[in-house]
Amino acid sequence: MDHKLLLTTGITLLYLESQLETKTDGSAGLVRRVILDAKLPEVSIGLDHSREILQALKNTAVWMCDQPADHEHEPEEVLMRLKVDTKDDVDLYNAFESFMTPDYTQSKIKKLILNKKKQIHDHFREVELASIIKDMSSTFSFRRDSISDLRQFVAETIAKLDPFQVDAIIRDPAIVSDVDFSNIASVEKVFESVKETDMGLGVMRTGYQGINRMLQGGFRRGEEWVVGALQHKFKTGFNLSVEETVALYNVPYMLDATKKPMLVRFTFEDTAEQNMRFIFEHLYENETGQKCTKEFMKSMSKEDIAQFVMTRLQATGYTFRVFHVDPTQWTYQHLTNKLVELEAEGYEIHMCVVDYLALLNRKGLGVGGAIGDDIRELFRRMKNFCTPRKICLLTPHQLSSEAMNLVRQGTSDFVKEIAEKNYWDGCKRLSQEVDGELYIHIEKVNKQSYLTIMRGKHRGMPVLDEIDKYLVLEMHRVGGLRPDINGPDSSLRKVGGGPVGSGEEFPFWADMPKEMMAAA
């Protein structure tokens, strides 16, 4: 767009916004960007006053941007300035006058504002697109030796070009849902979703009654959950156990009956072999009560093991996929591209577990400044991708060294102490991005291990009784975390205590001094 026309659009936009009865934050920031972008001609030749006019318009735009948000521009005042600014350019002045003299309705003003904003945004989109293409072409044509990985170069270029594929007039990709109160079908659709949630349709329960109470039914599609723990405290084992039981104990609730339901897992640390061994052992030990020793594993054929796992995990209709990926060669765009690829193959993804999301190469996120901004942006982008697709994203994340210091100091009820206090490694404000938080920690009493679990925030859900935000699960030597969904509730209120409802929830030593507990 011509710089003079761009400034004209910006000035008109600010004037129109000042005429609104209900003032908003306005577009001063956007117009300031226009002012910075508008370049003056080097010189004015002869009777050509383009440079002077452009500079005068920039000054008027700055003056309008500096006015308070609730300021209402009088048309006579603005037109007087513009009369001077435009000098002998009669057509330009007439253009301003034609916009500022009519007595518009509020509805008309709002429509004109949207049009002006779109014109400016479209200009900057075109400038950005031209810059990306030019830079890509220059790098490929003249600095080919700087491209160490051609596939990575192409992937990063596609990621940059992706926002330009959608025509904003036809569909705005940022709009996840639209409730139009003038259209009863639109309102009915959103309340249909509300009723489905209230009825538990699409809520994915785990195999553990206490965790389901904690989650108020189970994991909901479209939510992003983070599981926090210290090093070597069962983060991978916990999310493997959860994902496995989601497959075992849920009949898939489909949004699109033509697709196939899928649970997908991306492991960035452990190998696929390690993940599959854990899944087999957890399934087999809980079904048979027999310990999967090395000798037993050697005695089983690969065909029998594969058939056993496939039969169990796909019994309810889910397809289960596990990908082992080198995260140093993957960005968030590679991850989202793989999910889109699976959808293109005909799958409806219900849950995606990423072990660990923060290990992804964060190149291309376009953030800097404060420590942790890149991690927050990574979580934000993955949430923005998964939410409209109704994919539940679950990922573990390391707790900080400050949290480790609490353990060294002998802090009791560790997960209760750290919940919702931002003890996240590398990003203190991670909780602002996610929908839900779970904290886990292993505690040992009398040589028996227990997994303590505390729920932090859960965005958008009714208030949960404090007693249900904390639970303990015994880590059995055979079976690990044993599912209890089809039997008595095995969750505990206290490490070493009896199951909920047993009357023995609190062990006899619960009020002992720490020295006596250590001796026990």
Coordinates of N, CA and C in Angstrom, one line a residue, residues 49-205:
H49 N 5.2 18.4 -3.4 CA 5.2 18.6 -2.0 C 5.0 17.2 -1.2
S50 N 5.3 16.1 -1.9 CA 5.0 14.8 -1.3 C 5.7 14.6 0.0
R51 N 7.0 15.0 0.1 CA 7.7 14.8 1.3 C 7.1 15.6 2.5
E52 N 6.8 16.9 2.2 CA 6.2 17.7 3.2 C 4.9 17.2 3.7
I53 N 4.0 16.8 2.7 CA 2.7 16.3 3.1 C 2.8 15.0 3.9
L54 N 3.7 14.2 3.5 CA 3.9 12.9 4.3 C 4.3 13.2 5.7
Q55 N 5.3 14.1 5.8 CA 5.8 14.4 7.2 C 4.7 15.0 8.0
A56 N 3.9 15.9 7.4 CA 2.8 16.6 8.1 C 1.8 15.5 8.6
L57 N 1.4 14.6 7.7 CA 0.5 13.5 8.1 C 1.0 12.7 9.2
K58 N 2.3 12.4 9.2 CA 2.9 11.6 10.3 C 2.8 12.4 11.6
N59 N 3.0 13.7 11.6 CA 2.9 14.5 12.8 C 1.5 14.5 13.3
T60 N 0.5 14.6 12.4 CA -0.9 14.6 12.8 C -1.3 13.2 13.4
A61 N -0.8 12.1 12.8 CA -1.1 10.8 13.3 C -0.5 10.6 14.7
V62 N 0.8 11.1 14.9 CA 1.4 11.1 16.2 C 0.5 11.8 17.3
W63 N 0.1 13.0 16.9 CA -0.8 13.8 17.8 C -2.0 13.1 18.2
M64 N -2.7 12.4 17.2 CA -3.9 11.7 17.5 C -3.6 10.4 18.4
C65 N -2.5 9.8 18.1 CA -2.1 8.6 19.0 C -1.8 9.0 20.4
D66 N -1.4 10.3 20.6 CA -1.0 10.7 22.0 C -2.3 11.2 22.8
Q67 N -3.4 11.2 22.2 CA -4.6 11.7 22.9 C -5.1 10.5 23.8
P68 N -5.7 10.9 24.9 CA -6.3 9.9 25.9 C -7.3 8.9 25.1
A69 N -7.4 7.7 25.7 CA -8.3 6.7 25.0 C -9.7 7.2 25.0
D70 N -10.1 8.0 25.9 CA -11.5 8.4 25.9 C -11.8 9.8 25.2
H71 N -10.7 10.2 24.5 CA -10.8 11.5 23.8 C -11.7 11.4 22.5
E72 N -12.6 12.4 22.3 CA -13.4 12.4 21.1 C -12.9 13.5 20.2
H73 N -12.4 13.2 19.0 CA -12.0 14.2 18.1 C -13.2 14.9 17.4
E74 N -13.1 16.2 17.4 CA -14.1 17.0 16.7 C -13.7 17.1 15.3
P75 N -14.6 16.8 14.4 CA -14.3 16.8 12.9 C -13.7 18.1 12.5
E76 N -14.2 19.3 12.9 CA -13.7 20.6 12.5 C -12.2 20.7 12.9
E77 N -11.9 20.3 14.1 CA -10.5 20.4 14.6 C -9.5 19.6 13.7
V78 N -9.9 18.3 13.5 CA -9.0 17.5 12.7 C -8.9 17.9 11.3
L79 N -10.0 18.3 10.7 CA -10.0 18.8 9.3 C -9.2 20.0 9.1
M80 N -9.2 20.9 10.1 CA -8.4 22.1 10.0 C -6.9 21.7 9.9
R81 N -6.5 20.8 10.8 CA -5.1 20.3 10.7 C -4.8 19.7 9.3
L82 N -5.7 18.9 8.9 CA -5.5 18.2 7.6 C -5.5 19.1 6.4
K83 N -6.3 20.2 6.5 CA -6.3 21.2 5.4 C -4.9 21.8 5.3
V84 N -4.2 22.0 6.4 CA -2.8 22.5 6.3 C -1.9 21.5 5.9
D85 N -2.1 20.2 6.4 CA -1.2 19.1 6.1 C -1.1 18.8 4.6
T86 N -2.3 18.8 3.9 CA -2.4 18.3 2.6 C -2.0 19.4 1.5
K87 N -1.8 20.6 1.9 CA -1.4 21.7 1.1 C -2.3 21.8 -0.2
D88 N -1.7 21.6 -1.4 CA -2.5 21.7 -2.6 C -3.0 20.4 -3.1
D89 N -2.9 19.4 -2.3 CA -3.5 18.1 -2.7 C -5.0 18.0 -2.4
V90 N -5.8 18.6 -3.3 CA -7.2 18.7 -3.0 C -7.9 17.4 -2.9
D91 N -7.5 16.4 -3.7 CA -8.1 15.1 -3.7 C -7.9 14.4 -2.3
L92 N -6.7 14.6 -1.8 CA -6.4 13.9 -0.5 C -7.3 14.5 0.6
Y93 N -7.4 15.9 0.6 CA -8.2 16.5 1.6 C -9.7 16.1 1.5
N94 N -10.1 16.0 0.3 CA -11.5 15.6 0.0 C -11.8 14.2 0.6
A95 N -10.8 13.4 0.5 CA -10.9 12.0 0.9 C -11.1 12.0 2.5
F96 N -10.3 12.8 3.2 CA -10.5 12.9 4.6 C -11.9 13.5 4.9
E97 N -12.3 14.5 4.2 CA -13.5 15.2 4.5 C -14.7 14.3 4.3
S98 N -14.6 13.5 3.3 CA -15.8 12.6 3.0 C -16.0 11.5 4.1
F99 N -14.9 11.2 4.9 CA -15.1 10.3 6.0 C -15.5 11.0 7.3
M100 N -15.1 12.2 7.4 CA -15.3 12.9 8.7 C -16.5 13.7 8.9
T101 N -17.2 14.0 7.8 CA -18.4 14.9 7.9 C -19.7 14.2 8.0
P102 N -19.9 12.9 7.5 CA -21.2 12.3 7.6 C -21.5 12.0 9.1
D103 N -22.7 11.9 9.4 CA -23.2 11.5 10.7 C -23.5 10.0 10.7
Y104 N -22.5 9.2 11.0 CA -22.6 7.7 11.0 C -23.4 7.2 12.2
T105 N -24.1 6.1 12.0 CA -24.6 5.3 13.1 C -23.5 4.6 13.8
Q106 N -23.7 4.2 15.0 CA -22.6 3.4 15.7 C -22.3 2.1 15.0
S107 N -23.3 1.5 14.4 CA -23.1 0.2 13.7 C -22.2 0.5 12.4
K108 N -22.5 1.6 11.7 CA -21.7 1.9 10.5 C -20.2 2.2 10.9
I109 N -20.1 2.9 12.0 CA -18.7 3.3 12.5 C -17.9 2.0 12.8
K110 N -18.6 1.0 13.4 CA -17.9 -0.2 13.8 C -17.5 -1.0 12.5
K111 N -18.3 -1.0 11.5 CA -18.0 -1.7 10.2 C -16.8 -1.0 9.5
L112 N -16.8 0.4 9.5 CA -15.8 1.1 8.9 C -14.4 0.9 9.6
I113 N -14.5 0.8 11.0 CA -13.3 0.6 11.8 C -12.7 -0.8 11.4
L114 N -13.5 -1.8 11.3 CA -13.1 -3.2 11.0 C -12.4 -3.1 9.6
N115 N -13.0 -2.4 8.6 CA -12.5 -2.4 7.3 C -11.1 -1.7 7.3
K116 N -11.0 -0.6 8.0 CA -9.7 0.1 8.1 C -8.6 -0.7 8.7
K117 N -9.0 -1.4 9.8 CA -8.0 -2.3 10.5 C -7.5 -3.4 9.5
K118 N -8.5 -3.9 8.8 CA -8.1 -5.0 7.9 C -7.2 -4.5 6.8
Q119 N -7.4 -3.3 6.3 CA -6.5 -2.8 5.2 C -5.1 -2.6 5.8
I120 N -5.0 -2.1 7.0 CA -3.6 -2.0 7.5 C -3.0 -3.3 7.8
H121 N -3.7 -4.2 8.4 CA -3.2 -5.6 8.7 C -2.8 -6.3 7.4
D122 N -3.6 -6.2 6.4 CA -3.3 -6.8 5.1 C -2.0 -6.2 4.5
H123 N -1.8 -4.9 4.7 CA -0.5 -4.3 4.2 C 0.7 -5.0 4.9
F124 N 0.6 -5.1 6.2 CA 1.8 -5.6 6.9 C 1.9 -7.1 6.7
R125 N 0.9 -7.8 6.4 CA 1.0 -9.2 6.0 C 1.7 -9.3 4.7
E126 N 1.4 -8.5 3.8 CA 2.1 -8.5 2.5 C 3.5 -8.2 2.6
V127 N 3.8 -7.2 3.4 CA 5.2 -6.8 3.7 C 6.0 -8.0 4.3
E128 N 5.4 -8.6 5.3 CA 6.0 -9.7 5.9 C 6.2 -10.9 5.0
L129 N 5.2 -11.2 4.2 CA 5.3 -12.3 3.2 C 6.4 -12.0 2.2
A130 N 6.5 -10.8 1.7 CA 7.5 -10.5 0.7 C 8.9 -10.6 1.3
S131 N 9.1 -10.2 2.6 CA 10.3 -10.4 3.3 C 10.8 -11.8 3.5
I132 N 9.8 -12.7 3.9 CA 10.1 -14.1 4.1 C 10.5 -14.7 2.7
I133 N 9.8 -14.5 1.7 CA 10.1 -15.1 0.4 C 11.4 -14.6 -0.1
K134 N 11.7 -13.3 0.0 CA 13.0 -12.7 -0.4 C 14.1 -13.3 0.4
D135 N 14.0 -13.4 1.7 CA 15.1 -14.0 2.5 C 15.3 -15.4 2.2
M136 N 14.2 -16.2 2.0 CA 14.3 -17.6 1.7 C 15.1 -17.8 0.3
S137 N 14.6 -17.0 -0.7 CA 15.2 -17.1 -2.0 C 16.7 -16.7 -2.0
S138 N 17.0 -15.6 -1.2 CA 18.4 -15.1 -1.1 C 19.3 -16.2 -0.5
T139 N 18.8 -16.8 0.6 CA 19.6 -17.8 1.3 C 19.8 -19.0 0.4
F140 N 18.8 -19.5 -0.2 CA 18.9 -20.7 -1.1 C 19.8 -20.4 -2.3
S141 N 19.7 -19.2 -2.9 CA 20.4 -18.9 -4.1 C 21.8 -18.5 -3.9
F142 N 22.1 -17.7 -2.8 CA 23.4 -17.1 -2.7 C 24.1 -17.6 -1.4
R143 N 23.4 -18.2 -0.5 CA 24.1 -18.7 0.7 C 23.8 -20.1 1.0
R144 N 23.8 -20.9 -0.1 CA 23.4 -22.3 0.0 C 24.2 -23.1 1.1
D145 N 25.5 -22.7 1.2 CA 26.4 -23.4 2.1 C 26.0 -23.2 3.6
S146 N 25.2 -22.2 3.9 CA 24.7 -21.9 5.2 C 23.6 -22.8 5.6
I147 N 23.0 -23.6 4.7 CA 21.9 -24.5 5.0 C 22.5 -25.9 5.3
S148 N 22.6 -26.2 6.5 CA 23.2 -27.5 6.9 C 22.2 -28.6 6.7
D149 N 20.9 -28.4 6.9 CA 19.9 -29.4 6.8 C 18.8 -28.8 5.9
L150 N 18.7 -29.3 4.7 CA 17.7 -28.8 3.7 C 16.3 -29.0 4.2
R151 N 16.0 -30.2 4.8 CA 14.7 -30.5 5.3 C 14.3 -29.5 6.4
Q152 N 15.2 -29.2 7.3 CA 15.0 -28.3 8.4 C 14.7 -26.9 7.8
F153 N 15.4 -26.5 6.8 CA 15.2 -25.2 6.1 C 13.8 -25.1 5.5
V154 N 13.4 -26.2 4.8 CA 12.1 -26.2 4.2 C 11.0 -26.2 5.3
A155 N 11.2 -26.9 6.4 CA 10.2 -27.0 7.4 C 10.0 -25.6 8.1
E156 N 11.1 -25.0 8.3 CA 11.1 -23.6 9.0 C 10.4 -22.6 8.0
T157 N 10.7 -22.7 6.7 CA 10.1 -21.8 5.8 C 8.6 -22.1 5.7
I158 N 8.2 -23.3 5.7 CA 6.7 -23.7 5.7 C 6.0 -23.1 6.9
A159 N 6.7 -23.2 8.1 CA 6.1 -22.7 9.3 C 5.9 -21.2 9.2
K160 N 6.8 -20.5 8.6 CA 6.7 -19.1 8.5 C 5.6 -18.7 7.5
L161 N 5.4 -19.5 6.5 CA 4.4 -19.2 5.4 C 3.0 -19.7 5.8
D162 N 2.9 -20.6 6.8 CA 1.7 -21.2 7.1 C 0.5 -20.2 7.4
P163 N 0.8 -19.1 8.2 CA -0.3 -18.1 8.5 C -0.9 -17.4 7.2
F164 N -0.1 -17.4 6.1 CA -0.6 -16.7 4.9 C -1.4 -17.5 4.0
Q165 N -1.6 -18.8 4.4 CA -2.4 -19.7 3.5 C -3.9 -19.4 3.6
V166 N -4.3 -18.8 4.7 CA -5.8 -18.6 4.9 C -6.2 -17.2 4.6
D167 N -7.2 -17.0 3.8 CA -7.7 -15.7 3.4 C -8.6 -15.3 4.6
A168 N -8.2 -14.2 5.3 CA -8.9 -13.7 6.5 C -10.3 -13.3 6.2
I169 N -10.6 -13.0 5.0 CA -12.0 -12.6 4.6 C -12.9 -13.9 4.7
I170 N -12.4 -15.0 4.3 CA -13.1 -16.2 4.3 C -13.2 -16.9 5.7
R171 N -12.0 -17.0 6.3 CA -11.9 -17.6 7.6 C -10.7 -17.1 8.4
D172 N -11.0 -16.7 9.6 CA -9.9 -16.3 10.5 C -9.5 -17.4 11.3
P173 N -8.2 -17.9 11.1 CA -7.8 -19.1 11.8 C -7.7 -18.9 13.3
A174 N -7.6 -17.7 13.8 CA -7.5 -17.4 15.2 C -8.8 -17.6 16.0
I175 N -9.9 -17.6 15.2 CA -11.2 -17.8 15.9 C -11.5 -19.3 16.1
V176 N -11.5 -19.7 17.3 CA -11.7 -21.1 17.6 C -13.2 -21.5 17.6
S177 N -14.0 -20.6 18.1 CA -15.5 -20.8 18.0 C -16.2 -19.4 17.9
D178 N -17.4 -19.5 17.4 CA -18.2 -18.2 17.2 C -19.6 -18.5 17.6
V179 N -20.1 -17.8 18.7 CA -21.5 -17.9 19.2 C -22.2 -16.7 18.7
D180 N -23.1 -16.8 17.8 CA -23.9 -15.7 17.3 C -25.3 -15.8 17.9
F181 N -25.6 -14.8 18.8 CA -26.9 -14.8 19.5 C -28.1 -14.4 18.7
S182 N -27.8 -14.0 17.4 CA -28.9 -13.8 16.5 C -29.3 -15.1 15.7
N183 N -28.5 -16.1 16.0 CA -28.7 -17.4 15.3 C -28.9 -18.5 16.3
I184 N -30.1 -19.0 16.5 CA -30.4 -20.0 17.5 C -29.6 -21.3 17.3
A185 N -29.3 -21.7 16.1 CA -28.5 -22.9 15.8 C -27.1 -22.7 16.4
S186 N -26.5 -21.5 16.3 CA -25.2 -21.2 16.9 C -25.2 -21.4 18.4
V187 N -26.2 -20.9 19.0 CA -26.3 -20.9 20.5 C -26.6 -22.4 20.9
E188 N -27.4 -23.1 20.2 CA -27.7 -24.5 20.5 C -26.5 -25.3 20.4
K189 N -25.6 -25.0 19.4 CA -24.4 -25.9 19.2 C -23.5 -25.8 20.4
V190 N -23.3 -24.6 21.0 CA -22.4 -24.4 22.1 C -23.0 -25.1 23.4
F191 N -24.3 -25.0 23.5 CA -24.9 -25.6 24.7 C -25.0 -27.2 24.6
E192 N -25.0 -27.6 23.3 CA -24.8 -29.1 23.1 C -23.5 -29.5 23.6
S193 N -22.4 -28.7 23.4 CA -21.1 -29.1 23.9 C -21.1 -29.0 25.4
V194 N -21.8 -28.0 26.0 CA -21.8 -27.9 27.5 C -22.5 -29.1 28.1
K195 N -23.6 -29.6 27.5 CA -24.3 -30.7 28.0 C -23.5 -32.0 27.8
E196 N -22.8 -32.1 26.7 CA -21.9 -33.3 26.5 C -20.9 -33.4 27.6
T197 N -20.3 -32.2 28.0 CA -19.3 -32.2 29.1 C -19.9 -32.6 30.4
D198 N -21.1 -32.0 30.7 CA -21.8 -32.3 32.0 C -22.1 -33.8 32.1
M199 N -22.5 -34.4 30.9 CA -22.8 -35.8 30.9 C -21.6 -36.7 30.9
G200 N -20.4 -36.1 30.8 CA -19.2 -36.9 30.8 C -18.9 -37.5 29.4
L201 N -19.6 -37.0 28.4 CA -19.3 -37.5 27.1 C -18.0 -36.9 26.6
G202 N -17.1 -37.7 26.1 CA -15.8 -37.2 25.7 C -14.8 -37.0 26.8
V203 N -15.2 -37.1 28.0 CA -14.2 -37.1 29.2 C -13.5 -38.4 29.3
M204 N -12.2 -38.4 29.3 CA -11.5 -39.6 29.3 C -11.0 -40.0 30.7
R205 N -11.7 -40.9 31.3 CA -11.3 -41.3 32.7 C -10.0 -42.2 32.7

